Amino acid sequence: MTADLTARPADPDTPDGLAGPADPVVALRRRRRRRLTLVVASLVVLLVAFATLALTLGEAALAPGRALAALFGVGSDADVFVVHRLRLPRIETAVLAGASFGLAGAMFQTTLRNPLASPDILGIASGASLGAVTAMLVLGLTGLAVSGAAFLGALLVALAIWVFAWRQGLHSIRFVLVGVGFAYLCSSLLAWLLASVEIRAAQSALVWTVGSVADVRGADLVTFAASALVLGAGIAAVSRWQRPLALGDDNARALGVPVDAARVTSLLLAVGLVGVATSFVGPLAFVALVAPAIARRLLSDGGAALAVSVLTGALLVLAADVVGQHLLFGLEAPTGIVTGLIGAPYLLWLLATDRRKRLA
């Protein structure tokens, strides 16, 4: 009789061996999967829409049908040239750069458990800019050598932050504070370099202070894509550590995560991704800060939202490039200017809301 009173009908959707109390967990997982699918599909649709818009707009305007036909090699030679040689590389660069900055920012923020921990605020992007400008204005280097110097600058600044922030482990607050100090140092040195040379030389180095996706083509684009894919694969391999790290060091250790090794490896891969992206397009302001925050709000599941951060960053940079080229009061602006206009108000809002939460 007792068994009859307490028994519950089997749920056909419940996995074998699980009783009724597991139903809420199964339902929650389904809701999360549905939300993830909806968010990813929406971002992909928006990416395709902005890419199509970028293919059609410009001095040689193309109808969407002509642009898409030229994309597949169909149509006049002029249309194919405009699409494949002028516009498509810029779109690909914007998507790669945005995805790289978005993924790197998500890794920084989840690993350090701080929504303000992004490469541009921590000085890593500034270090890359300082390395590139030093190579151009002091050493007289050009081409891939400048990109290599930018990558080296990012790595050296990251190493310096680690050295000064490490005290029997890598703690998030100390890492962020030391990084902010190095950001100011690199910005001051960069301003001094630009002020100490002729105006023409300073103008040629201006892209490394704001960021642009306009000039990456051919072999540079292939190198950028290959490097980003390799580092992205490395981040995917260590992504399983992100959710335990978000629970705190003690809980992560209890779950079998080597906390210090996991944090250093995750940040090293993120620094490499920032260095690669900055070495080709310059420091696109606030993308690494804003994209992961938007991605986490879209999912709202407490996770790292790495895949959605990739899509969000790509969409932000591509949309910013379209706006900067065609929709900004009739003036063409570098992509980094537009991302800065978007990111600065968001940073102020984030600081204000964080203060209100602390007071509450």
Short mmCIF file of C-alpha atoms in Angstrom, two decimals:
data_model
loop_
_atom_site.label_atom_id
_atom_site.label_comp_id
_atom_site.label_asym_id
_atom_site.label_seq_id
_atom_site.Cartn_x
_atom_site.Cartn_y
_atom_site.Cartn_z
CA MET A 1 0.00 0.00 0.00
CA THR A 2 2.82 2.38 0.86
CA ALA A 3 4.47 1.71 -2.46
CA ASP A 4 1.22 2.52 -4.27
CA LEU A 5 0.84 5.84 -2.46
CA THR A 6 4.40 7.06 -3.08
CA ALA A 7 4.90 5.80 -6.61
CA ARG A 8 4.84 8.40 -9.39
CA PRO A 9 4.01 7.73 -13.01
CA ALA A 10 7.03 7.39 -15.24
CA ASP A 11 7.78 10.36 -17.43
CA PRO A 12 8.61 9.23 -20.98
CA ASP A 13 11.00 12.19 -21.31
CA THR A 14 12.93 11.32 -18.16
CA PRO A 15 16.13 9.30 -18.73
CA ASP A 16 16.05 5.69 -17.59
CA GLY A 17 16.92 5.24 -13.96
CA LEU A 18 15.98 8.78 -12.91
CA ALA A 19 13.00 9.38 -10.68
CA GLY A 20 10.54 12.24 -10.75
CA PRO A 21 12.64 14.71 -8.68
CA ALA A 22 15.09 14.89 -11.61
CA ASP A 23 12.40 16.34 -13.88
CA PRO A 24 13.16 20.01 -13.04
CA VAL A 25 16.83 19.48 -13.88
CA VAL A 26 15.95 17.93 -17.24
CA ALA A 27 13.50 20.77 -17.97
CA LEU A 28 16.12 23.38 -17.07
CA ARG A 29 18.67 21.78 -19.40
CA ARG A 30 16.13 21.75 -22.21
CA ARG A 31 15.32 25.43 -21.69
CA ARG A 32 19.02 26.26 -21.76
CA ARG A 33 19.55 24.29 -24.96
CA ARG A 34 16.58 25.98 -26.61
CA ARG A 35 17.81 29.42 -25.54
CA LEU A 36 21.33 28.67 -26.76
CA THR A 37 19.97 27.50 -30.12
CA LEU A 38 17.80 30.60 -30.46
CA VAL A 39 20.64 32.98 -29.52
CA VAL A 40 23.15 31.33 -31.87
CA ALA A 41 20.67 31.27 -34.76
CA SER A 42 19.77 34.93 -34.23
CA LEU A 43 23.42 36.01 -34.14
CA VAL A 44 24.22 34.02 -37.28
CA VAL A 45 21.28 35.63 -39.10
CA LEU A 46 22.44 39.10 -38.05
CA LEU A 47 26.00 38.29 -39.15
CA VAL A 48 24.79 37.20 -42.58
CA ALA A 49 22.62 40.32 -42.85
CA PHE A 50 25.48 42.70 -42.03
CA ALA A 51 27.87 40.78 -44.30
CA THR A 52 25.38 41.13 -47.16
CA LEU A 53 25.01 44.82 -46.38
CA ALA A 54 28.80 45.24 -46.39
CA LEU A 55 28.99 43.54 -49.80
CA THR A 56 26.42 45.88 -51.33
CA LEU A 57 27.37 49.29 -49.92
CA GLY A 58 30.14 51.49 -51.26
CA GLU A 59 31.03 53.75 -54.16
CA ALA A 60 30.42 50.84 -56.52
CA ALA A 61 27.03 49.95 -55.06
CA LEU A 62 25.71 46.49 -55.88
CA ALA A 63 22.22 45.09 -55.55
CA PRO A 64 22.06 42.15 -53.09
CA GLY A 65 21.45 39.70 -55.94
CA ARG A 66 24.48 40.92 -57.91
CA ALA A 67 26.67 40.91 -54.80
CA LEU A 68 25.73 37.35 -53.86
CA ALA A 69 26.19 36.19 -57.46
CA ALA A 70 29.64 37.79 -57.58
CA LEU A 71 30.45 36.08 -54.29
CA PHE A 72 30.15 32.74 -56.13
CA GLY A 73 32.07 34.01 -59.17
CA VAL A 74 29.01 34.73 -61.30
CA GLY A 75 28.54 38.10 -63.02
CA SER A 76 30.74 40.74 -64.54
CA ASP A 77 34.47 40.87 -63.89
CA ALA A 78 34.03 44.26 -62.21
CA ASP A 79 31.49 42.87 -59.74
CA VAL A 80 33.67 39.87 -58.94
CA PHE A 81 36.70 42.13 -58.45
CA VAL A 82 34.84 44.49 -56.11
CA VAL A 83 33.44 41.64 -54.01
CA HIS A 84 36.46 39.34 -53.83
CA ARG A 85 39.34 41.80 -53.82
CA LEU A 86 37.90 44.79 -51.96
CA ARG A 87 34.96 43.87 -49.74
CA LEU A 88 35.14 40.18 -48.84
CA PRO A 89 38.63 40.35 -47.23
CA ARG A 90 37.47 43.26 -45.08
CA ILE A 91 34.40 41.31 -43.95
CA GLU A 92 36.50 38.24 -43.16
CA THR A 93 38.99 40.34 -41.21
CA ALA A 94 36.22 42.00 -39.19
CA VAL A 95 34.66 38.64 -38.33
CA LEU A 96 38.02 37.09 -37.38
CA ALA A 97 39.07 40.08 -35.28
CA GLY A 98 35.74 40.35 -33.50
CA ALA A 99 35.62 36.63 -32.79
CA SER A 100 39.20 36.70 -31.46
CA PHE A 101 38.65 39.66 -29.16
CA GLY A 102 35.28 38.32 -27.98
CA LEU A 103 36.69 34.89 -27.12
CA ALA A 104 39.79 36.34 -25.44
CA GLY A 105 37.68 38.74 -23.38
CA ALA A 106 35.40 35.91 -22.25
CA MET A 107 38.43 33.89 -21.15
CA PHE A 108 39.85 36.83 -19.19
CA GLN A 109 36.58 37.64 -17.46
CA THR A 110 35.64 34.09 -16.50
CA THR A 111 39.16 33.04 -15.50
CA LEU A 112 39.69 36.12 -13.32
CA ARG A 113 36.01 36.30 -12.24
CA ASN A 114 35.87 40.01 -12.97
CA PRO A 115 33.59 41.66 -15.59
CA LEU A 116 36.13 44.47 -16.03
CA ALA A 117 39.00 42.13 -16.87
CA SER A 118 39.55 42.67 -20.58
CA PRO A 119 42.77 42.94 -22.60
CA ASP A 120 42.36 46.63 -23.42
CA ILE A 121 41.76 47.63 -19.80
CA LEU A 122 44.57 45.38 -18.53
CA GLY A 123 47.13 46.91 -20.89
CA ILE A 124 47.77 43.89 -23.10
CA ALA A 125 46.30 45.55 -26.18
CA SER A 126 48.23 48.72 -25.31
CA GLY A 127 51.40 46.65 -25.11
CA ALA A 128 50.74 45.31 -28.60
CA SER A 129 50.22 48.84 -29.90
CA LEU A 130 53.41 50.03 -28.22
CA GLY A 131 55.37 47.16 -29.78
CA ALA A 132 54.04 47.92 -33.25
CA VAL A 133 54.63 51.68 -33.05
CA THR A 134 58.14 51.14 -31.66
CA ALA A 135 58.92 48.82 -34.57
CA MET A 136 57.64 51.38 -37.09
CA LEU A 137 58.97 54.64 -35.68
CA VAL A 138 62.15 53.55 -33.91
CA LEU A 139 63.33 50.46 -35.82
CA GLY A 140 61.89 51.37 -39.22
CA LEU A 141 60.22 47.98 -39.74
CA THR A 142 57.27 47.31 -42.04
CA GLY A 143 54.84 44.53 -42.97
CA LEU A 144 54.76 41.31 -40.99
CA ALA A 145 57.67 42.48 -38.86
CA VAL A 146 55.39 45.15 -37.38
CA SER A 147 52.74 42.51 -36.66
CA GLY A 148 55.37 40.34 -35.00
CA ALA A 149 56.48 43.27 -32.85
CA ALA A 150 52.87 43.88 -31.80
CA PHE A 151 52.49 40.23 -30.78
CA LEU A 152 55.75 40.38 -28.84
CA GLY A 153 54.64 43.58 -27.09
CA ALA A 154 51.44 41.93 -25.91
CA LEU A 155 53.33 38.91 -24.58
CA LEU A 156 55.93 41.03 -22.77
CA VAL A 157 53.29 43.14 -21.04
CA ALA A 158 51.36 40.02 -20.03
CA LEU A 159 54.56 38.49 -18.64
CA ALA A 160 55.31 41.68 -16.69
CA ILE A 161 51.79 41.67 -15.23
CA TRP A 162 52.23 38.05 -14.16
CA VAL A 163 55.57 38.79 -12.50
CA PHE A 164 54.22 41.71 -10.48
CA ALA A 165 50.84 40.12 -9.69
CA TRP A 166 52.05 36.64 -8.68
CA ARG A 167 52.12 36.11 -4.91
CA GLN A 168 51.92 32.38 -4.19
CA GLY A 169 49.30 32.17 -6.91
CA LEU A 170 47.54 34.35 -9.45
CA HIS A 171 44.70 36.30 -7.84
CA SER A 172 42.17 38.16 -9.94
CA ILE A 173 42.02 41.52 -8.13
CA ARG A 174 45.80 41.93 -7.99
CA PHE A 175 46.11 40.90 -11.65
CA VAL A 176 43.53 43.50 -12.71
CA LEU A 177 45.09 46.30 -10.65
CA VAL A 178 48.59 45.59 -11.95
CA GLY A 179 47.20 45.37 -15.49
CA VAL A 180 45.51 48.76 -15.22
CA GLY A 181 48.84 50.25 -14.11
CA PHE A 182 50.62 48.77 -17.13
CA ALA A 183 47.84 50.05 -19.39
CA TYR A 184 48.55 53.61 -18.25
CA LEU A 185 52.31 53.05 -18.63
CA CYS A 186 51.99 51.73 -22.19
CA SER A 187 49.56 54.51 -23.17
CA SER A 188 51.95 57.15 -21.85
CA LEU A 189 54.93 55.67 -23.70
CA LEU A 190 52.84 55.40 -26.87
CA ALA A 191 51.78 59.05 -26.65
CA TRP A 192 55.40 60.09 -26.07
CA LEU A 193 56.56 58.17 -29.13
CA LEU A 194 53.89 59.71 -31.36
CA ALA A 195 54.64 63.21 -30.06
CA SER A 196 58.39 62.88 -30.63
CA VAL A 197 58.30 62.12 -34.37
CA GLU A 198 57.24 63.99 -37.47
CA ILE A 199 53.56 64.33 -38.26
CA ARG A 200 53.72 62.10 -41.35
CA ALA A 201 55.36 59.28 -39.42
CA ALA A 202 52.86 59.65 -36.60
CA GLN A 203 49.97 59.43 -39.08
CA SER A 204 51.28 56.14 -40.47
CA ALA A 205 51.28 54.71 -36.94
CA LEU A 206 47.85 56.06 -36.04
CA VAL A 207 46.11 52.78 -36.93
CA TRP A 208 47.89 51.11 -34.02
CA THR A 209 46.23 53.51 -31.58
CA VAL A 210 42.63 53.04 -32.78
CA GLY A 211 42.41 49.84 -34.89
CA SER A 212 41.17 49.18 -38.41
CA VAL A 213 40.19 46.12 -40.47
CA ALA A 214 40.75 47.78 -43.84
CA ASP A 215 44.22 46.59 -44.85
CA VAL A 216 44.44 42.85 -44.07
CA ARG A 217 44.48 40.78 -47.27
CA GLY A 218 46.14 37.85 -48.98
CA ALA A 219 48.85 36.10 -47.02
CA ASP A 220 48.29 38.30 -43.96
CA LEU A 221 44.64 37.24 -43.80
CA VAL A 222 45.57 33.55 -44.16
CA THR A 223 48.16 33.87 -41.37
CA PHE A 224 45.65 35.67 -39.16
CA ALA A 225 42.99 33.01 -39.74
CA ALA A 226 45.35 30.09 -39.16
CA SER A 227 46.78 31.58 -35.95
CA ALA A 228 43.33 32.42 -34.58
CA LEU A 229 42.03 28.92 -35.35
CA VAL A 230 44.97 27.23 -33.62
CA LEU A 231 44.61 29.36 -30.50
CA GLY A 232 40.83 28.96 -30.57
CA ALA A 233 41.24 25.18 -30.65
CA GLY A 234 43.54 25.42 -27.62
CA ILE A 235 40.94 27.48 -25.76
CA ALA A 236 38.26 24.92 -26.66
CA ALA A 237 40.45 22.22 -25.14
CA VAL A 238 40.72 24.04 -21.77
CA SER A 239 37.19 25.46 -21.74
CA ARG A 240 36.02 22.68 -19.41
CA TRP A 241 37.90 24.46 -16.61
CA GLN A 242 35.96 27.72 -16.90
CA ARG A 243 32.77 26.74 -15.07
CA PRO A 244 34.61 25.21 -12.05
CA LEU A 245 36.92 28.24 -11.86
CA ALA A 246 33.86 30.50 -11.67
CA LEU A 247 32.88 28.71 -8.43
CA GLY A 248 36.02 29.87 -6.63
CA ASP A 249 39.44 28.34 -6.06
CA ASP A 250 38.47 26.01 -3.19
CA ASN A 251 35.46 24.58 -5.02
CA ALA A 252 37.46 24.21 -8.23
CA ARG A 253 40.18 22.27 -6.38
CA ALA A 254 37.52 20.07 -4.81
CA LEU A 255 36.31 19.26 -8.33
CA GLY A 256 39.80 18.20 -9.35
CA VAL A 257 40.85 21.33 -11.27
CA PRO A 258 44.54 22.37 -10.99
CA VAL A 259 43.64 25.99 -10.28
CA ASP A 260 46.95 27.78 -10.85
CA ALA A 261 47.85 25.74 -13.94
CA ALA A 262 44.34 26.15 -15.34
CA ARG A 263 44.34 29.90 -14.79
CA VAL A 264 47.80 30.43 -16.27
CA THR A 265 47.09 28.23 -19.30
CA SER A 266 43.75 29.90 -19.98
CA LEU A 267 45.19 33.40 -19.70
CA LEU A 268 48.24 32.51 -21.79
CA LEU A 269 46.02 31.30 -24.65
CA ALA A 270 43.84 34.40 -24.34
CA VAL A 271 46.90 36.67 -24.40
CA GLY A 272 48.13 34.89 -27.53
CA LEU A 273 44.77 35.43 -29.21
CA VAL A 274 44.77 39.13 -28.31
CA GLY A 275 48.33 39.50 -29.52
CA VAL A 276 47.53 37.88 -32.87
CA ALA A 277 44.39 39.95 -33.43
CA THR A 278 46.02 43.22 -32.37
CA SER A 279 49.07 42.52 -34.51
CA PHE A 280 46.89 42.56 -37.63
CA VAL A 281 44.07 45.04 -36.92
CA GLY A 282 45.29 47.10 -33.98
CA PRO A 283 43.48 47.53 -30.65
CA LEU A 284 39.74 47.56 -31.33
CA ALA A 285 38.59 49.29 -28.18
CA PHE A 286 36.13 47.64 -25.78
CA VAL A 287 35.22 44.66 -28.00
CA ALA A 288 36.82 42.21 -25.56
CA LEU A 289 34.97 43.94 -22.71
CA VAL A 290 31.53 44.31 -24.25
CA ALA A 291 31.08 41.13 -26.30
CA PRO A 292 31.35 38.61 -23.43
CA ALA A 293 29.06 40.70 -21.22
CA ILE A 294 26.40 40.81 -23.93
CA ALA A 295 26.82 37.07 -24.55
CA ARG A 296 26.36 36.20 -20.86
CA ARG A 297 23.24 38.37 -20.66
CA LEU A 298 21.81 36.72 -23.77
CA LEU A 299 22.25 33.25 -22.29
CA SER A 300 21.77 34.12 -18.61
CA ASP A 301 22.82 30.66 -17.45
CA GLY A 302 25.85 31.53 -15.34
CA GLY A 303 28.30 29.98 -17.81
CA ALA A 304 31.28 31.39 -19.66
CA ALA A 305 29.31 31.75 -22.94
CA LEU A 306 32.46 31.27 -25.03
CA ALA A 307 30.76 30.31 -28.31
CA VAL A 308 28.22 33.12 -28.04
CA SER A 309 31.03 35.57 -27.19
CA VAL A 310 32.72 34.58 -30.47
CA LEU A 311 29.58 35.36 -32.48
CA THR A 312 28.81 38.53 -30.51
CA GLY A 313 32.33 39.89 -31.00
CA ALA A 314 32.24 39.11 -34.72
CA LEU A 315 28.87 40.85 -35.06
CA LEU A 316 30.00 43.92 -33.10
CA VAL A 317 33.13 44.47 -35.19
CA LEU A 318 31.39 43.81 -38.51
CA ALA A 319 28.52 46.16 -37.61
CA ALA A 320 30.98 48.80 -36.38
CA ASP A 321 32.92 48.57 -39.65
CA VAL A 322 29.74 49.00 -41.72
CA VAL A 323 28.71 52.00 -39.61
CA GLY A 324 32.20 53.51 -39.76
CA GLN A 325 32.37 53.17 -43.54
CA HIS A 326 28.91 54.24 -44.62
CA LEU A 327 26.61 55.43 -41.86
CA LEU A 328 28.61 57.76 -39.60
CA PHE A 329 27.37 61.23 -40.66
CA GLY A 330 28.86 60.81 -44.12
CA LEU A 331 32.42 60.45 -42.76
CA GLU A 332 34.55 57.31 -42.88
CA ALA A 333 35.96 56.37 -39.47
CA PRO A 334 38.28 53.50 -38.48
CA THR A 335 36.52 50.54 -36.91
CA GLY A 336 38.19 51.11 -33.55
CA ILE A 337 36.65 54.59 -33.28
CA VAL A 338 33.14 53.15 -33.64
CA THR A 339 33.74 50.33 -31.15
CA GLY A 340 35.06 52.94 -28.71
CA LEU A 341 31.90 55.02 -29.14
CA ILE A 342 29.88 51.90 -28.33
CA GLY A 343 32.05 50.59 -25.51
CA ALA A 344 32.75 53.72 -23.48
CA PRO A 345 29.08 54.33 -22.48
CA TYR A 346 28.75 50.63 -21.67
CA LEU A 347 31.80 50.79 -19.37
CA LEU A 348 30.32 53.79 -17.51
CA TRP A 349 27.00 51.96 -17.18
CA LEU A 350 28.75 48.83 -15.91
CA LEU A 351 30.65 50.80 -13.26
CA ALA A 352 27.48 52.59 -12.16
CA THR A 353 25.41 49.42 -11.87
CA ASP A 354 28.22 47.59 -10.08
CA ARG A 355 28.40 50.40 -7.51
CA ARG A 356 24.62 50.27 -6.97
CA LYS A 357 24.82 46.51 -6.43
CA ARG A 358 27.57 46.93 -3.84
CA LEU A 359 25.58 49.60 -1.99
CA ALA A 360 22.48 47.39 -2.06
#
